[in-house]
Coordinates of N, CA, C and O in Angstrom, one line a residue:
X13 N -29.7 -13.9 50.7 CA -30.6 -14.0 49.6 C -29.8 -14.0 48.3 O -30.2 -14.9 47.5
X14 N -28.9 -13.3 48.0 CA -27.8 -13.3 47.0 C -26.9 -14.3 46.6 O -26.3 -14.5 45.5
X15 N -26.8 -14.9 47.9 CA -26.4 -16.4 48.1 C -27.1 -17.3 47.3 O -26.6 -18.1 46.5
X16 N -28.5 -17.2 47.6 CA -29.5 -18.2 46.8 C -29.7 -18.6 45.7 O -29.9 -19.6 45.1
X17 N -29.7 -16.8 45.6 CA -29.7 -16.3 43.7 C -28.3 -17.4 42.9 O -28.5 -18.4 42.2
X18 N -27.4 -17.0 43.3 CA -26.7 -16.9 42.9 C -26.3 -18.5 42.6 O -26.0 -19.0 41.5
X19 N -26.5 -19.2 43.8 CA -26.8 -20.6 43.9 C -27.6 -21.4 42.8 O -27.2 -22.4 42.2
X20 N -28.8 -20.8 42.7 CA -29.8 -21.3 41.5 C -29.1 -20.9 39.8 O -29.5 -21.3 38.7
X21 N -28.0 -20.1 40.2 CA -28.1 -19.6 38.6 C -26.2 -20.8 38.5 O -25.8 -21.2 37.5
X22 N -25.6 -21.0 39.7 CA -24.8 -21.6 39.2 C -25.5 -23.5 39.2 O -24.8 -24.5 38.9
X23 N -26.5 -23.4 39.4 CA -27.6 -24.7 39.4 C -27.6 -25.2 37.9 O -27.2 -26.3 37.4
X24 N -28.3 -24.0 37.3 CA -28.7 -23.3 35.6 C -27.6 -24.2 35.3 O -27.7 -25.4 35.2
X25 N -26.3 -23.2 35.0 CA -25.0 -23.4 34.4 C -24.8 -25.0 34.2 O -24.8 -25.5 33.0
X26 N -24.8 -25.8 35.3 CA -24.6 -26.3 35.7 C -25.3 -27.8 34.6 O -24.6 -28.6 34.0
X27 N -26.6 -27.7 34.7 CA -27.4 -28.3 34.1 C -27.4 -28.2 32.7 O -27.5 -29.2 32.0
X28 N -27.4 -26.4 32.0 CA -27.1 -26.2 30.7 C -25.8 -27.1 30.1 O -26.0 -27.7 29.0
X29 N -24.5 -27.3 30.7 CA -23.6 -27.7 30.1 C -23.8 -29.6 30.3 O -23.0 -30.4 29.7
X30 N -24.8 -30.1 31.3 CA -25.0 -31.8 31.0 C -25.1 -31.8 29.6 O -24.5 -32.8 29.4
X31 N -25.6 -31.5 28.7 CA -26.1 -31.7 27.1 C -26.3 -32.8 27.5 O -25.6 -33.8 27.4
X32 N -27.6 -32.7 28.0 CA -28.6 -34.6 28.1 C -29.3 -34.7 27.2 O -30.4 -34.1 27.3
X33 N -29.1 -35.4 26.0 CA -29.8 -36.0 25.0 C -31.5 -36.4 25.6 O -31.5 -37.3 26.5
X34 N -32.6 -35.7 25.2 CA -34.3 -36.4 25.3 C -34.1 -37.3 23.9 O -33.6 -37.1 22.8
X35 N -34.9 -38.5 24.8 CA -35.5 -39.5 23.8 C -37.0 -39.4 23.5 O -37.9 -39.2 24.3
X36 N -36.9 -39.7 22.5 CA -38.3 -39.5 22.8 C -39.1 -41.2 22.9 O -38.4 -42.2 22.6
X37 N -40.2 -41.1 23.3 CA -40.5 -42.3 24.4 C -42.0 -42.1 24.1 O -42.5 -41.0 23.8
X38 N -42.8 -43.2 24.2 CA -44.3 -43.2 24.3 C -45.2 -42.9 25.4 O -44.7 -42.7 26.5
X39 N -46.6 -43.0 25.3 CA -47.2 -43.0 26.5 C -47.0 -43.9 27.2 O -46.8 -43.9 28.4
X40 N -47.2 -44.9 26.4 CA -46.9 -46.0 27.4 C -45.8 -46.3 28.4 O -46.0 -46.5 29.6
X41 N -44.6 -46.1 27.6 CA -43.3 -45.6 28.2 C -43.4 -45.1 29.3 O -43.3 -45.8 30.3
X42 N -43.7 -43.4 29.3 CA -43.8 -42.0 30.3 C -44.5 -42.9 31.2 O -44.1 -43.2 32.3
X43 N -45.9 -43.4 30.5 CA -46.4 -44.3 32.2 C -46.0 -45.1 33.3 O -46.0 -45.1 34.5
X44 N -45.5 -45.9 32.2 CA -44.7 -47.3 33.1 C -43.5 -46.9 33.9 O -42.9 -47.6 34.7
X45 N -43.0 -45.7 33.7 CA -41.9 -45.0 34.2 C -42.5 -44.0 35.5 O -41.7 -44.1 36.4
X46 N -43.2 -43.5 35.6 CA -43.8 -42.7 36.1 C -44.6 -43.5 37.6 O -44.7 -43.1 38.8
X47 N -45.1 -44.9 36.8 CA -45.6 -45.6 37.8 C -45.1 -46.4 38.3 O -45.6 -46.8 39.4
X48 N -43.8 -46.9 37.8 CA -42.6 -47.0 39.4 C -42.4 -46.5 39.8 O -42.4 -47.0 41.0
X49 N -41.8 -45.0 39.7 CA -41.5 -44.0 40.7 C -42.6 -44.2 41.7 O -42.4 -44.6 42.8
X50 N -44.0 -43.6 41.1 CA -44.9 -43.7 42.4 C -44.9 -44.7 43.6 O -44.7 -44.3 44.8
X51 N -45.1 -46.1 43.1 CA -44.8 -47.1 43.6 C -43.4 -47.2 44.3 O -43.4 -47.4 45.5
X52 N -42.2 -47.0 43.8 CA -41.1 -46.3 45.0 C -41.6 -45.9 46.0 O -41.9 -46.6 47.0
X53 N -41.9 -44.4 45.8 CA -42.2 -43.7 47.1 C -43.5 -44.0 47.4 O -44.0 -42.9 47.7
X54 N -44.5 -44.9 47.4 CA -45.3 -45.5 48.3 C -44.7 -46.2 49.3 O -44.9 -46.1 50.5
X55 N -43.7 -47.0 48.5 CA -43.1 -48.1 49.4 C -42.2 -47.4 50.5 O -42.2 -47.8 51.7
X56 N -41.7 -46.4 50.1 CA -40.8 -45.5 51.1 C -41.9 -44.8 52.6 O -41.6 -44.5 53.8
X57 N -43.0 -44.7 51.9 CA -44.1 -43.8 52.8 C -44.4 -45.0 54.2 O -44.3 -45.0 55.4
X58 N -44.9 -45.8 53.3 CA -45.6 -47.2 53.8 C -44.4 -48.1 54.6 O -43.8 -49.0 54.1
X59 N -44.1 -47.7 55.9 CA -42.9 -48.1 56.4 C -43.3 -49.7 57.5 O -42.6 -50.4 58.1
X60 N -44.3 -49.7 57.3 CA -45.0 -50.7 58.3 C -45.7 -51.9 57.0 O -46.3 -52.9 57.2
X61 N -45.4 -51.6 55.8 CA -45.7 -53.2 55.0 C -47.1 -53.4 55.2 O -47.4 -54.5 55.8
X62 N -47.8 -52.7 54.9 CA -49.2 -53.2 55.0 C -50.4 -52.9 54.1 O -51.6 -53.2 54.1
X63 N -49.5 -51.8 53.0 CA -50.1 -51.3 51.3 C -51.1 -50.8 51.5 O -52.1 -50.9 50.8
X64 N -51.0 -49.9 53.0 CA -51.6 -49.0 53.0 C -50.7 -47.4 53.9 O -49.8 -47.7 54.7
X65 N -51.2 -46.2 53.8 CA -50.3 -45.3 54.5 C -51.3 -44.5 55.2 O -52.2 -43.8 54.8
X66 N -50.7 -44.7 56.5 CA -51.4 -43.8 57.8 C -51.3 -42.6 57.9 O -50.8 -41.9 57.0
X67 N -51.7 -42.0 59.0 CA -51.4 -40.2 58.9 C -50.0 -40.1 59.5 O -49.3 -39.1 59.2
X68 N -49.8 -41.3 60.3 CA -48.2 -40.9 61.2 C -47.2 -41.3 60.0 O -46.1 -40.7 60.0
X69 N -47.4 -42.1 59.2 CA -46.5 -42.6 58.1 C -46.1 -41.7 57.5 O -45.0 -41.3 57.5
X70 N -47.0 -41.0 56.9 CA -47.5 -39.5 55.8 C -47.0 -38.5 56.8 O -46.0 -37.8 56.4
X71 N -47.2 -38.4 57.4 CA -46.4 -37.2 58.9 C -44.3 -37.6 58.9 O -43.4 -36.9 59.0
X72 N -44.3 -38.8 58.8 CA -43.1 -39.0 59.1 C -42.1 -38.8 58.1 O -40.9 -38.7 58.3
X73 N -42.9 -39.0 56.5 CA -42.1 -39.0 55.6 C -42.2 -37.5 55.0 O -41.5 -37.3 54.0
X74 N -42.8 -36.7 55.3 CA -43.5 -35.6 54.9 C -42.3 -34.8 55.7 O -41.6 -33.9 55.2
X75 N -42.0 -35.2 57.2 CA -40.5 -34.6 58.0 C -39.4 -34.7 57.7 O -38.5 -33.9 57.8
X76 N -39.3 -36.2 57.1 CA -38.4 -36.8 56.5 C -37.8 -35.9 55.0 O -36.6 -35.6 55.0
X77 N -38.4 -35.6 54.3 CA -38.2 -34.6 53.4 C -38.1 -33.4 53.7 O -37.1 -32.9 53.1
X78 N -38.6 -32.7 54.4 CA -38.4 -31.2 55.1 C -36.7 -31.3 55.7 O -35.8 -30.6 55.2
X79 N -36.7 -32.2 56.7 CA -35.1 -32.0 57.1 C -34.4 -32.2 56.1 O -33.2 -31.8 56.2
X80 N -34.8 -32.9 55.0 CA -33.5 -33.3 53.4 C -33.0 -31.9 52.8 O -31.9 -31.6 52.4
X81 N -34.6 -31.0 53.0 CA -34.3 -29.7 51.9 C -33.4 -29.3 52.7 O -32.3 -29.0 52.4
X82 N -34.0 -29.3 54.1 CA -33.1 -27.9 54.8 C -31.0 -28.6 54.6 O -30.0 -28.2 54.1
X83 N -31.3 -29.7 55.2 CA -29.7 -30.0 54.6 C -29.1 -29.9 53.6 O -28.0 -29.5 53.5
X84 N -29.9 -30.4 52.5 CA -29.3 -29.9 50.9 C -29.2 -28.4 51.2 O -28.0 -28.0 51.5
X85 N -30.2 -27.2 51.4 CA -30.0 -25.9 51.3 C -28.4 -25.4 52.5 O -27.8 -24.4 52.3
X86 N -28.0 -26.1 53.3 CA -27.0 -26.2 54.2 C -26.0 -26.2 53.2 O -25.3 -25.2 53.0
X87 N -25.7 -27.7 52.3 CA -24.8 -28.0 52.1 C -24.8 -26.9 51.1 O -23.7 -26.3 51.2
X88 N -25.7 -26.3 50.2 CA -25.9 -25.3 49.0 C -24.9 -23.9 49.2 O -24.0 -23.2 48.5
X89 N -25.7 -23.8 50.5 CA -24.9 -22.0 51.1 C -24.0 -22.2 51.8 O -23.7 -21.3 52.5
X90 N -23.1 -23.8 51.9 CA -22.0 -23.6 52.8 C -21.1 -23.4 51.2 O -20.1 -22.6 51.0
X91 N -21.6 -24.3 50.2 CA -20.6 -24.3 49.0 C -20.7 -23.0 48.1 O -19.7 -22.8 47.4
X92 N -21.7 -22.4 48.0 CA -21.9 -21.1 47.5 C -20.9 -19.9 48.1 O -20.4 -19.1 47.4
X93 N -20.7 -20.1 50.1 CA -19.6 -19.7 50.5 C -18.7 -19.4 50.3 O -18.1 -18.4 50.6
X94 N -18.3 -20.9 49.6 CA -16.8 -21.6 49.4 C -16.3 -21.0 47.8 O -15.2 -20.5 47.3
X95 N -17.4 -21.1 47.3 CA -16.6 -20.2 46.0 C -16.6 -18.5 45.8 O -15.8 -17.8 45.2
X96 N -17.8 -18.1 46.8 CA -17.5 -16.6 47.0 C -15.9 -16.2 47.2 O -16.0 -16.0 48.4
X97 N -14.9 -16.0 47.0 CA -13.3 -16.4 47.3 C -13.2 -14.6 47.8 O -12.2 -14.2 48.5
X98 N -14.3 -13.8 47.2 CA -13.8 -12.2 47.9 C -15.2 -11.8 48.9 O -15.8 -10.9 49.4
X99 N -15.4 -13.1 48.8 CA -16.8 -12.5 50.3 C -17.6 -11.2 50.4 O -17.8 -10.3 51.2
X100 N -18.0 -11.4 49.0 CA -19.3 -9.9 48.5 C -20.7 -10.7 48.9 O -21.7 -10.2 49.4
X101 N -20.6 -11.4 48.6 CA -22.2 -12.3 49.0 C -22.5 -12.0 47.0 O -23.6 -12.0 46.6
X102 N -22.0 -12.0 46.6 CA -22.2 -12.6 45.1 C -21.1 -13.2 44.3 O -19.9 -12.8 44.2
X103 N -21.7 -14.6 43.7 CA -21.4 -15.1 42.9 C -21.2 -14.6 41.4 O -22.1 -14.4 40.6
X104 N -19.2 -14.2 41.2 CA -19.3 -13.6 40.0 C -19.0 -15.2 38.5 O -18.9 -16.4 38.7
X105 N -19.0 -14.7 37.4 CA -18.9 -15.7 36.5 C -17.2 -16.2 36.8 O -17.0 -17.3 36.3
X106 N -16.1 -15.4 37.4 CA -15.0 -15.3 36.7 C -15.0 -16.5 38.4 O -14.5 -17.6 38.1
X107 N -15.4 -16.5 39.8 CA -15.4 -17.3 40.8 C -16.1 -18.9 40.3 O -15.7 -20.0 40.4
X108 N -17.4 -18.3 39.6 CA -17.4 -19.8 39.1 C -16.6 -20.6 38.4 O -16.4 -21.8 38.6
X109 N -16.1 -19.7 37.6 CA -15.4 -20.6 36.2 C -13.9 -21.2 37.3 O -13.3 -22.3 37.1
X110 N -13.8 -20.5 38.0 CA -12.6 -20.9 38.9 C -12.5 -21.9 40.0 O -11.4 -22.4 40.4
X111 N -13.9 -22.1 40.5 CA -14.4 -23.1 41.3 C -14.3 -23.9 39.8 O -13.1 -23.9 39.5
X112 N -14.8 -24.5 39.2 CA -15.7 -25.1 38.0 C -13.8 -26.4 38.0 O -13.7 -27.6 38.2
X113 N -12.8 -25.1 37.7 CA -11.5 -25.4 37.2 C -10.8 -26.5 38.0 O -10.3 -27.6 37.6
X114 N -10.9 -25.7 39.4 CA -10.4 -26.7 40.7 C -10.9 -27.7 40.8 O -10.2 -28.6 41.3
X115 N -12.1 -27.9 40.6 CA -12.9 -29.1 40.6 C -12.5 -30.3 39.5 O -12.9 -31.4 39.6
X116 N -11.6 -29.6 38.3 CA -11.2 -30.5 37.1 C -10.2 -30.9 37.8 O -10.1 -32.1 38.0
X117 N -9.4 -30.2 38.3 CA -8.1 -30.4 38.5 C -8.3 -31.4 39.3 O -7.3 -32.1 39.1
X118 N -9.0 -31.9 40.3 CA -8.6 -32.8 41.3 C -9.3 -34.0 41.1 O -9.2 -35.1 41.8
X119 N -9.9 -33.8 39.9 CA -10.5 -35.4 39.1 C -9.1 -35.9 38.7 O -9.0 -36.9 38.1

């Protein structure tokens, strides 16, 4: 569980330092944006081309996503592992900053 924590907060970090500039954008904008995505993942649900989605379609893509988390959360707690470097089951600042470093270095 400390794993997890620790995981989400080097998530945080992680995201605070993108400095992703918001634009700002209209409704109309947010819509038209919004309503491709949907239309994406219709198209992803709807695997049989027929613009409409069944219960087995909706069952399959609904699995299809469950096995993603559980693999993302895999890859999460094998790498949360990987920077634990004294195996307390917590993530200190001084292991991140040191993961963070190695990761420069090999860019």
């Amino acid at each position: 569980m400390n794993i997890l924590r620790n995981l989400i907060i080097i998530t945080l970090l992680i995201i605070t330092n993108a400095k992703a500039e918001f634009k700002t954008i209209t409704k109309k904008e947010f819509i038209d944006r919004n309503v491709k995505a949907l239309e994406k993942r219709f198209d992803l649900v709807d695997t049989n081309k027929d613009g409409k989605i069944d219960a087995k379609e909706n069952e399959t893509y609904k699995q299809r996503i469950i096995n993603a988390r559980k693999e993302r959360a895999k890859r999460r707690a094998a790498l949360a592992k990987k920077i634990d470097t004294n195996k307390d089951g917590k993530l200190s600042k001084e292991e991140i900053e040191n993961f963070k470093k190695k990761q420069n270095t090999k860019k």
